[in-house]
Coordinates of C-alpha atoms and ligand atoms in Angstrom, one line a residue:
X1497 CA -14.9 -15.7 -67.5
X1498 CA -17.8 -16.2 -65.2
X1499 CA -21.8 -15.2 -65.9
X1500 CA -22.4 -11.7 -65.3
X1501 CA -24.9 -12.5 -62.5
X1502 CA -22.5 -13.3 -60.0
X1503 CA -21.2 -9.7 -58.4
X1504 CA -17.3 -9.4 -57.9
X1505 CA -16.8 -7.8 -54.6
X1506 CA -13.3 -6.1 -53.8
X1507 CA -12.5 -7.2 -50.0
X1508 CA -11.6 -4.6 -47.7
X1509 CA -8.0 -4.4 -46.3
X1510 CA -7.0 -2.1 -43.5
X1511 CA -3.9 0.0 -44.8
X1512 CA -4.0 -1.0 -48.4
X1513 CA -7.8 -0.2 -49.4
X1514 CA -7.8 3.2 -49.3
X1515 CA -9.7 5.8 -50.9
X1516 CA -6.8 6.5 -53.6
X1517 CA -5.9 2.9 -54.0
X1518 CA -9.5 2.3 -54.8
X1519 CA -10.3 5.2 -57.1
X1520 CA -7.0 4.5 -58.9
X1521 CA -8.4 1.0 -59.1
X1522 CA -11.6 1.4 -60.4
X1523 CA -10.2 3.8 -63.3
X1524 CA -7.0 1.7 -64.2
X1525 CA -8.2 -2.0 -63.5
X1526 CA -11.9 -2.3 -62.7
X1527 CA -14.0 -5.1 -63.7
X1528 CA -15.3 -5.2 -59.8
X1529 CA -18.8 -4.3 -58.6
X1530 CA -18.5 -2.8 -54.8
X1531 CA -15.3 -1.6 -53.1
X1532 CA -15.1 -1.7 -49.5
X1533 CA -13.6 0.7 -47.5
X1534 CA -11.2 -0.6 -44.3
X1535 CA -13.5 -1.3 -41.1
X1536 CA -14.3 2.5 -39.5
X1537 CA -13.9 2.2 -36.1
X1538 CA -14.3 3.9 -32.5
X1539 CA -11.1 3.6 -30.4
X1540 CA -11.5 5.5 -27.4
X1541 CA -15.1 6.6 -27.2
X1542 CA -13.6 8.7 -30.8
X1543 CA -13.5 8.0 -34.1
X1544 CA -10.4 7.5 -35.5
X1545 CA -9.4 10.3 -37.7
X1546 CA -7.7 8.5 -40.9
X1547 CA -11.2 6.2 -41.4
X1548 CA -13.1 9.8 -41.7
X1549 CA -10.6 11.8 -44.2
X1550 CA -11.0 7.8 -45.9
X1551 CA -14.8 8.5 -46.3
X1552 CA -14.2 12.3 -47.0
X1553 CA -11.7 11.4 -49.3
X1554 CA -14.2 9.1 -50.9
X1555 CA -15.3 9.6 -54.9
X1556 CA -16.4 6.4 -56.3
X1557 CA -20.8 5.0 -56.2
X1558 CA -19.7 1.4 -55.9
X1559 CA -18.1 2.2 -52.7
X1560 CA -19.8 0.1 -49.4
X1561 CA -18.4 1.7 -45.9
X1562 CA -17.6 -0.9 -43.6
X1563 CA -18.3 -0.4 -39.7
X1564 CA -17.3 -2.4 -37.1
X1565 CA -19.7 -2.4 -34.1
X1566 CA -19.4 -3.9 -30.3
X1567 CA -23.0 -2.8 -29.8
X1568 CA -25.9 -1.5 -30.7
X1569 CA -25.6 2.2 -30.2
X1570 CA -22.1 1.8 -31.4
X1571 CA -23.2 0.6 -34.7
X1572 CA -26.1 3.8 -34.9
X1573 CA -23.0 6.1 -34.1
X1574 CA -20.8 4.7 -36.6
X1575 CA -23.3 4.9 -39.8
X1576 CA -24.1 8.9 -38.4
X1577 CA -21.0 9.8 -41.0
X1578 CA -21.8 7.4 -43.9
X1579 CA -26.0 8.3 -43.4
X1580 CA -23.8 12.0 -44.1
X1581 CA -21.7 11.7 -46.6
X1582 CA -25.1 10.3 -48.8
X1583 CA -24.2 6.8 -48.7
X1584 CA -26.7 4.0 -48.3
X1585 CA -24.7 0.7 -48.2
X1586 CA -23.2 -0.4 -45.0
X1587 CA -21.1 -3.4 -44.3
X1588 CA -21.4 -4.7 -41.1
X1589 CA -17.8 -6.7 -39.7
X1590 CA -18.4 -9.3 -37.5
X1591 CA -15.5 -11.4 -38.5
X1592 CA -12.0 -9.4 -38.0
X1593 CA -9.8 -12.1 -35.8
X1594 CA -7.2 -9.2 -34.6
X1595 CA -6.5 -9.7 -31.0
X1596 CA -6.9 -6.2 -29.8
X1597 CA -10.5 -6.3 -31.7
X1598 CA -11.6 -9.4 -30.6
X1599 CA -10.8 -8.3 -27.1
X1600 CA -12.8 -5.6 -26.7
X1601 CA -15.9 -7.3 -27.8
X1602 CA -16.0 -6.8 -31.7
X1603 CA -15.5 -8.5 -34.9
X1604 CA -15.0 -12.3 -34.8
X1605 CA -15.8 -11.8 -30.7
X1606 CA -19.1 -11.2 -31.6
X1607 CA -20.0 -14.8 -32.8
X1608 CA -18.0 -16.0 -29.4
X1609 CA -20.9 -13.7 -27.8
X1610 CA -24.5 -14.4 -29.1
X1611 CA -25.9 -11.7 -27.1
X1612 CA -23.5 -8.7 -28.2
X1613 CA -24.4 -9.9 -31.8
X1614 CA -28.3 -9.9 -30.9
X1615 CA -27.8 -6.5 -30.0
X1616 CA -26.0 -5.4 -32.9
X1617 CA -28.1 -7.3 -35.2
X1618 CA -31.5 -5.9 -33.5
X1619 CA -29.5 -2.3 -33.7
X1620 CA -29.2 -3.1 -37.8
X1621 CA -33.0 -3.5 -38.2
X1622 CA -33.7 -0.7 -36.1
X1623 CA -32.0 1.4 -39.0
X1624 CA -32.6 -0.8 -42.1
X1625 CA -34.6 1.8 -43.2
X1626 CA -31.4 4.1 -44.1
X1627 CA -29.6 2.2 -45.6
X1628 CA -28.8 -1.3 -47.0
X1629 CA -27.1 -3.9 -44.7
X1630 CA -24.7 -6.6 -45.3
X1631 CA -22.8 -8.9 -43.0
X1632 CA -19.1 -10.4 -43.0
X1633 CA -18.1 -12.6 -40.6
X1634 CA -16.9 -15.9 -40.4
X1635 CA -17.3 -19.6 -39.6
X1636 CA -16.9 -19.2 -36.4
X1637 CA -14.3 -18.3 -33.2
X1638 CA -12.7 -21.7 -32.6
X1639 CA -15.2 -23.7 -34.3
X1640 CA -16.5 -24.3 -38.0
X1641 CA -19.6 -24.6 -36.6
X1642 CA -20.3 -21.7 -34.1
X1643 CA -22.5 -19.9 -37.0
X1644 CA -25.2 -22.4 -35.9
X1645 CA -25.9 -20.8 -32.9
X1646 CA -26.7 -17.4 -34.9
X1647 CA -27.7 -18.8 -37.9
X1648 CA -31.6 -18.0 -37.0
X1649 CA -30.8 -14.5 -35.8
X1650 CA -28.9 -13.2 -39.0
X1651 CA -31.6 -14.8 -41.5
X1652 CA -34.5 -12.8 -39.5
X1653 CA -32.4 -9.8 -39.9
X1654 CA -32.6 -7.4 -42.9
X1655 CA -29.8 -7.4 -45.0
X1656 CA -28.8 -7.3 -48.5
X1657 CA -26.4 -10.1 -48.5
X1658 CA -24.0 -11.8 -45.9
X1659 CA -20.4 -12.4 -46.9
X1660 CA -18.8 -15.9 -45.8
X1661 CA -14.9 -15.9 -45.5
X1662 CA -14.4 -19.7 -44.9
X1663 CA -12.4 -20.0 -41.9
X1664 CA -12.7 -19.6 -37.7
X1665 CA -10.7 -17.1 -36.3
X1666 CA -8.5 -18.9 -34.6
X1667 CA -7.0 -19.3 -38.0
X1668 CA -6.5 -15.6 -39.0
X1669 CA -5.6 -15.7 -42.6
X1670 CA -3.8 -19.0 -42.7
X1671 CA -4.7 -22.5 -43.1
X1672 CA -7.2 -24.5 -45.6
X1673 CA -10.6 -22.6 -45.9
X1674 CA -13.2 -25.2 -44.7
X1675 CA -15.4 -25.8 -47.5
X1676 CA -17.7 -28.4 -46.1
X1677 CA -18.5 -26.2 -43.4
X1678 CA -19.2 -23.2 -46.0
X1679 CA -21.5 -25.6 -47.9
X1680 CA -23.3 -25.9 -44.7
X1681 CA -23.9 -22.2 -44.1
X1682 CA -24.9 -22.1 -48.1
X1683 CA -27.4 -24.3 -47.1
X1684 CA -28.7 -22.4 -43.8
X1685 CA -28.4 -19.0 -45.1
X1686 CA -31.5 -17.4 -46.5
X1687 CA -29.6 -14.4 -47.5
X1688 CA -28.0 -14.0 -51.1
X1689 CA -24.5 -15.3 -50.3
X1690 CA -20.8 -14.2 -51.2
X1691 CA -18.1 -16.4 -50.6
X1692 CA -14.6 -15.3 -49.6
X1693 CA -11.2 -16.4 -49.3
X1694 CA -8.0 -17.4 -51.0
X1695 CA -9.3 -17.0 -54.2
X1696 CA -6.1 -16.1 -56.4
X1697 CA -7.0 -17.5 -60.0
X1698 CA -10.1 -17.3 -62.7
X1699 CA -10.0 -21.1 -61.6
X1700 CA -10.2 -21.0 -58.1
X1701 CA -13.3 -18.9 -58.6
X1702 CA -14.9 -21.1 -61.3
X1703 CA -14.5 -23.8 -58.9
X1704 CA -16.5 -22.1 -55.6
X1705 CA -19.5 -20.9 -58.8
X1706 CA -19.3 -24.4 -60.0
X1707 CA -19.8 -25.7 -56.3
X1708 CA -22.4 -23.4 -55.3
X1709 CA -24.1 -21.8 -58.5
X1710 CA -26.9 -20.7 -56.4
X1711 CA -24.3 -18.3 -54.8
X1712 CA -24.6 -14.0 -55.3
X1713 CA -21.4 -13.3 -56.2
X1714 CA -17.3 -13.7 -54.5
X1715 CA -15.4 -11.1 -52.7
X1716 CA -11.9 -11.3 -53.5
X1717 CA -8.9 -9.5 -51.3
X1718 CA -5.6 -10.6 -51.2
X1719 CA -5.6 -11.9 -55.0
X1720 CA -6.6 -8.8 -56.5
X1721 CA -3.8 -7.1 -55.5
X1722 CA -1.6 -10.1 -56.8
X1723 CA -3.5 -9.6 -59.8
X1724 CA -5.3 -6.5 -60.1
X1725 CA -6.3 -7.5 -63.3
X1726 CA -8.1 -10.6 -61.8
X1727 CA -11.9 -9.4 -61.7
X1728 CA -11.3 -7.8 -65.6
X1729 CA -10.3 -11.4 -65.9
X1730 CA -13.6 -12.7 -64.7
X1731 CA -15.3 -10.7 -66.7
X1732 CA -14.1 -11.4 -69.9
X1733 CA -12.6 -7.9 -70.9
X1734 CA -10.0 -6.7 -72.6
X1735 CA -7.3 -6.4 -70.6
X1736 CA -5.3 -2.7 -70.0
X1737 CA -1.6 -2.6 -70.5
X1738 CA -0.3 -4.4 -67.3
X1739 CA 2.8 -2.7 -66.9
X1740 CA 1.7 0.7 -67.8
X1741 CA -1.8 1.0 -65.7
X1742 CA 0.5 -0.7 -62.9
X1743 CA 2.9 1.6 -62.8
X1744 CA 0.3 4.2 -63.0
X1745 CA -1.2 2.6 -59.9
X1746 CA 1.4 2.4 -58.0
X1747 CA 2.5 6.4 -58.4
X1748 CA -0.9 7.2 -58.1
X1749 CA -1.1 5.9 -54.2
X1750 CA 2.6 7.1 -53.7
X1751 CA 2.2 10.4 -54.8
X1752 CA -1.2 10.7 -52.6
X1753 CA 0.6 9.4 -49.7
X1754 CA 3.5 11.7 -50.6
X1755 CA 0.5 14.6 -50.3
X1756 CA -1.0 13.3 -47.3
X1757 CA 1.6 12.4 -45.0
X1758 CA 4.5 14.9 -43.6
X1759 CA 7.3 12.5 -42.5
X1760 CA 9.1 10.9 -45.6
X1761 CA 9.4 7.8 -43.3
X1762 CA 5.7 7.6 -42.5
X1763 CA 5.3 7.4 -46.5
X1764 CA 7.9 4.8 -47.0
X1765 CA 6.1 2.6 -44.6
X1766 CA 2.3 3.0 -46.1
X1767 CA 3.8 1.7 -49.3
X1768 CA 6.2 -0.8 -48.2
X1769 CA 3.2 -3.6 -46.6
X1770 CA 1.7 -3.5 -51.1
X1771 CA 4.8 -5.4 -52.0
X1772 CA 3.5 -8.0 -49.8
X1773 CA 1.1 -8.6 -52.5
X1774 CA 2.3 -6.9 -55.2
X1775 CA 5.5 -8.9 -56.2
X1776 CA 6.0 -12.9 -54.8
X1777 CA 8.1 -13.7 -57.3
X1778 CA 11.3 -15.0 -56.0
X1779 CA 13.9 -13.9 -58.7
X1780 CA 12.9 -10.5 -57.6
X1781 CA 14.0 -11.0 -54.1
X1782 CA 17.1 -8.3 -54.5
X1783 CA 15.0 -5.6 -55.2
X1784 CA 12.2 -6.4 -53.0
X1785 CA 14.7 -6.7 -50.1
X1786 CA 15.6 -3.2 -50.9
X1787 CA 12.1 -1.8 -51.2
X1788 CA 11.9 -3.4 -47.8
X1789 CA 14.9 -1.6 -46.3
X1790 CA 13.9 2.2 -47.8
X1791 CA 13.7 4.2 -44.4
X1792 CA 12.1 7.0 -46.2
X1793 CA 10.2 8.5 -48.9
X1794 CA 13.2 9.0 -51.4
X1795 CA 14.7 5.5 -50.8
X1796 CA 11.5 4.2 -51.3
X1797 CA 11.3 5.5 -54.9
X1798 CA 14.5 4.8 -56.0
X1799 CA 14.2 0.9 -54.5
X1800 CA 10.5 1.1 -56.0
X1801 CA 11.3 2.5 -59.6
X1802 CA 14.3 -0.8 -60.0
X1803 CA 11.9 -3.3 -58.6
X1804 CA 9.0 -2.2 -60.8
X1805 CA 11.6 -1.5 -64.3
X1806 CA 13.0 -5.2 -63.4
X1807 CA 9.1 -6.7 -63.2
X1808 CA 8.6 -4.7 -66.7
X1809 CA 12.1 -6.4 -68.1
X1810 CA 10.6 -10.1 -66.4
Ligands
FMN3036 C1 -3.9 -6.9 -44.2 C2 -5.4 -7.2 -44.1 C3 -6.3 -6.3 -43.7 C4 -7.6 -6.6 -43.6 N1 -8.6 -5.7 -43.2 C5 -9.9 -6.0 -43.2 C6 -10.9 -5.1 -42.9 O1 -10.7 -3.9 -42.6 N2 -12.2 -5.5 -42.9 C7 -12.6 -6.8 -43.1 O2 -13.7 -7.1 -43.1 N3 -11.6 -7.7 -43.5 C8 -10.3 -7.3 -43.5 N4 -9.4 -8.3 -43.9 C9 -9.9 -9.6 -44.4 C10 -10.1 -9.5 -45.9 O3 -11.2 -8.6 -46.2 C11 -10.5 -10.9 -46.4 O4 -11.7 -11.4 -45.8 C12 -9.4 -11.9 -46.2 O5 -8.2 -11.4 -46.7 C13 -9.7 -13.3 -47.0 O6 -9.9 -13.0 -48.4 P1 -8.7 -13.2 -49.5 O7 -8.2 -14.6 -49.3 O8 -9.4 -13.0 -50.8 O9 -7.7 -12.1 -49.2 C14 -8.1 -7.9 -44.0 C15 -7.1 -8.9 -44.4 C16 -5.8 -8.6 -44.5 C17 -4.8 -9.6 -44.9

């Protein structure tokens, strides 16, 4: 359990994060303080269709739209349908490491290229008085110490907090998070700070709190869908019925894919990449393989409903 001053932030992940998966969240699990929606983008010159119906879609308060900007103006077109939907959070991503991001000029490229971020960062305080701002990004491109050459430029921006996930690029999502160099950035940073990455456990996050009290909270991805339970667990509550509010989860999102999407196969795939996450647990591997194999939307519930009655028996 961790003091209630330290926020719990639900990290954003493209495909999985979605408007259902976190409304079903919020109501089954909870126990976080902001969701984050899945970077909205513009590929194109156009935004892409699925990150609007996501914001449309949209019922929760705690929810903070996240953009991902290569420029100024990009960044002022981007908010135009979160400044319209009401909302008056916006996360700004300069840390996604995806090649085909990071090659035309945004996320993590954006530390590689002071300038770019100058402009986006200028662009933020242009509008600050819309909305309120926050920042995630990284250590760096191929460097734990590349956020010293931009270290001055965020703190003189306006923003409500900047979120740290502890590695460069380079590394994607593998590899040790570098905690000497995050200790650094604590120390530089004059904005409230979160901290982020591979935190599975109650202990791995009483660990970072006990390292850096002085922090604003933890954003937490990949472990809370592990362990959705995990930020009820922080908190100290009483815990729901694991089984049944995880079952309840789970046909929640399937049954909204099963609404949204017309080919059986195309629903089959959204699920499949949860059981990533969902299940690790080797003695499972039989039925995971064949959640794996479904090739459409009525394989996938057979394959889903034995996997998920086998986790119930244990
Ligand atoms: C499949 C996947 C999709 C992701 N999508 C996003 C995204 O849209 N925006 C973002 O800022 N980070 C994204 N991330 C990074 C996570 O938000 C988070 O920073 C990272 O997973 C480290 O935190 P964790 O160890 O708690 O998962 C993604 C990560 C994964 C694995």
């Amino acid at each position: 359990m961790i003091d209630n001053k330290y926020e719990v932030h639900f990290a954003p992940l493209q495909g999985l994060t979605d408007a259902s998966f976190r409304r079903l969240h919020a109501q089954l699990f909870g126990g976080v303080d902001f969701y984050y929606t899945p970077f909205i983008r513009i590929e194109r010159g156009l935004f892409r269709k699925r990150d609007l119906r996501d914001l449309t879609e949209e019922t929760l308060d705690n929810v903070v739209p996240q953009v991902l900007p290569g420029s100024a103006a990009e960044l002022q077109r981007l908010c135009e349908p979160v400044f319209a939907k009401g909302l008056k959070r916006v996360d700004v991503n300069i840390g996604c490491p995806f090649p085909p991001v990071m090659a035309h000029g945004r996320g993590a490229a954006l530390i590689n290229n002071p300038d770019t971020l100058l402009d986006v960062l200028d662009g933020i305080a242009k509008i600050s008085a819309e909305a309120e701002f926050s920042l995630k990004m990284r250590l760096g491109y191929d460097s734990p110490d590349q956020w010293k050459d931009v270290i001055d430029a965020i703190n003189s921006t306006p923003l409500r907090h900047v979120t740290m996930h502890a590695r460069i690029a380079k590394q994607q999502y593998r590899g040790e998070c570098d905690l000497e160099a995050f200790g650094q950035f604590a120390q530089a940073c004059k904005h409230p700070l979160i901290y982020n990455g591979d935190l599975l456990t109650t202990a791995d996050v009483q660990n970072i709190l006990d390292r850096w009290p002085g922090l604003r909270g933890i954003m937490i991805g990949r472990g809370l869908l592990a362990d959705m339970a995990l930020a009820r667990k922080l908190r100290g509550d009483t815990l729901p019925d694991f089984t049944t509010a995880f079952q309840q989860l789970h046909d929640g999102i399937f049954a909204d894919a099963q609404a949204r999407m017309t080919e059986p196969r195309q629903v089959a795939e959204h699920m499949k990449p949860y059981w990533d996450y969902f299940c690790q647990d080797d003695q499972f591997r039989r039925e995971l393989k064949a959640v794996r194999k479904s090739r459409n939307a009525d394989q996938y519930e057979a394959a889903a409903a034995a996997l998920i009655a086998r986790m119930a028996r244990g």
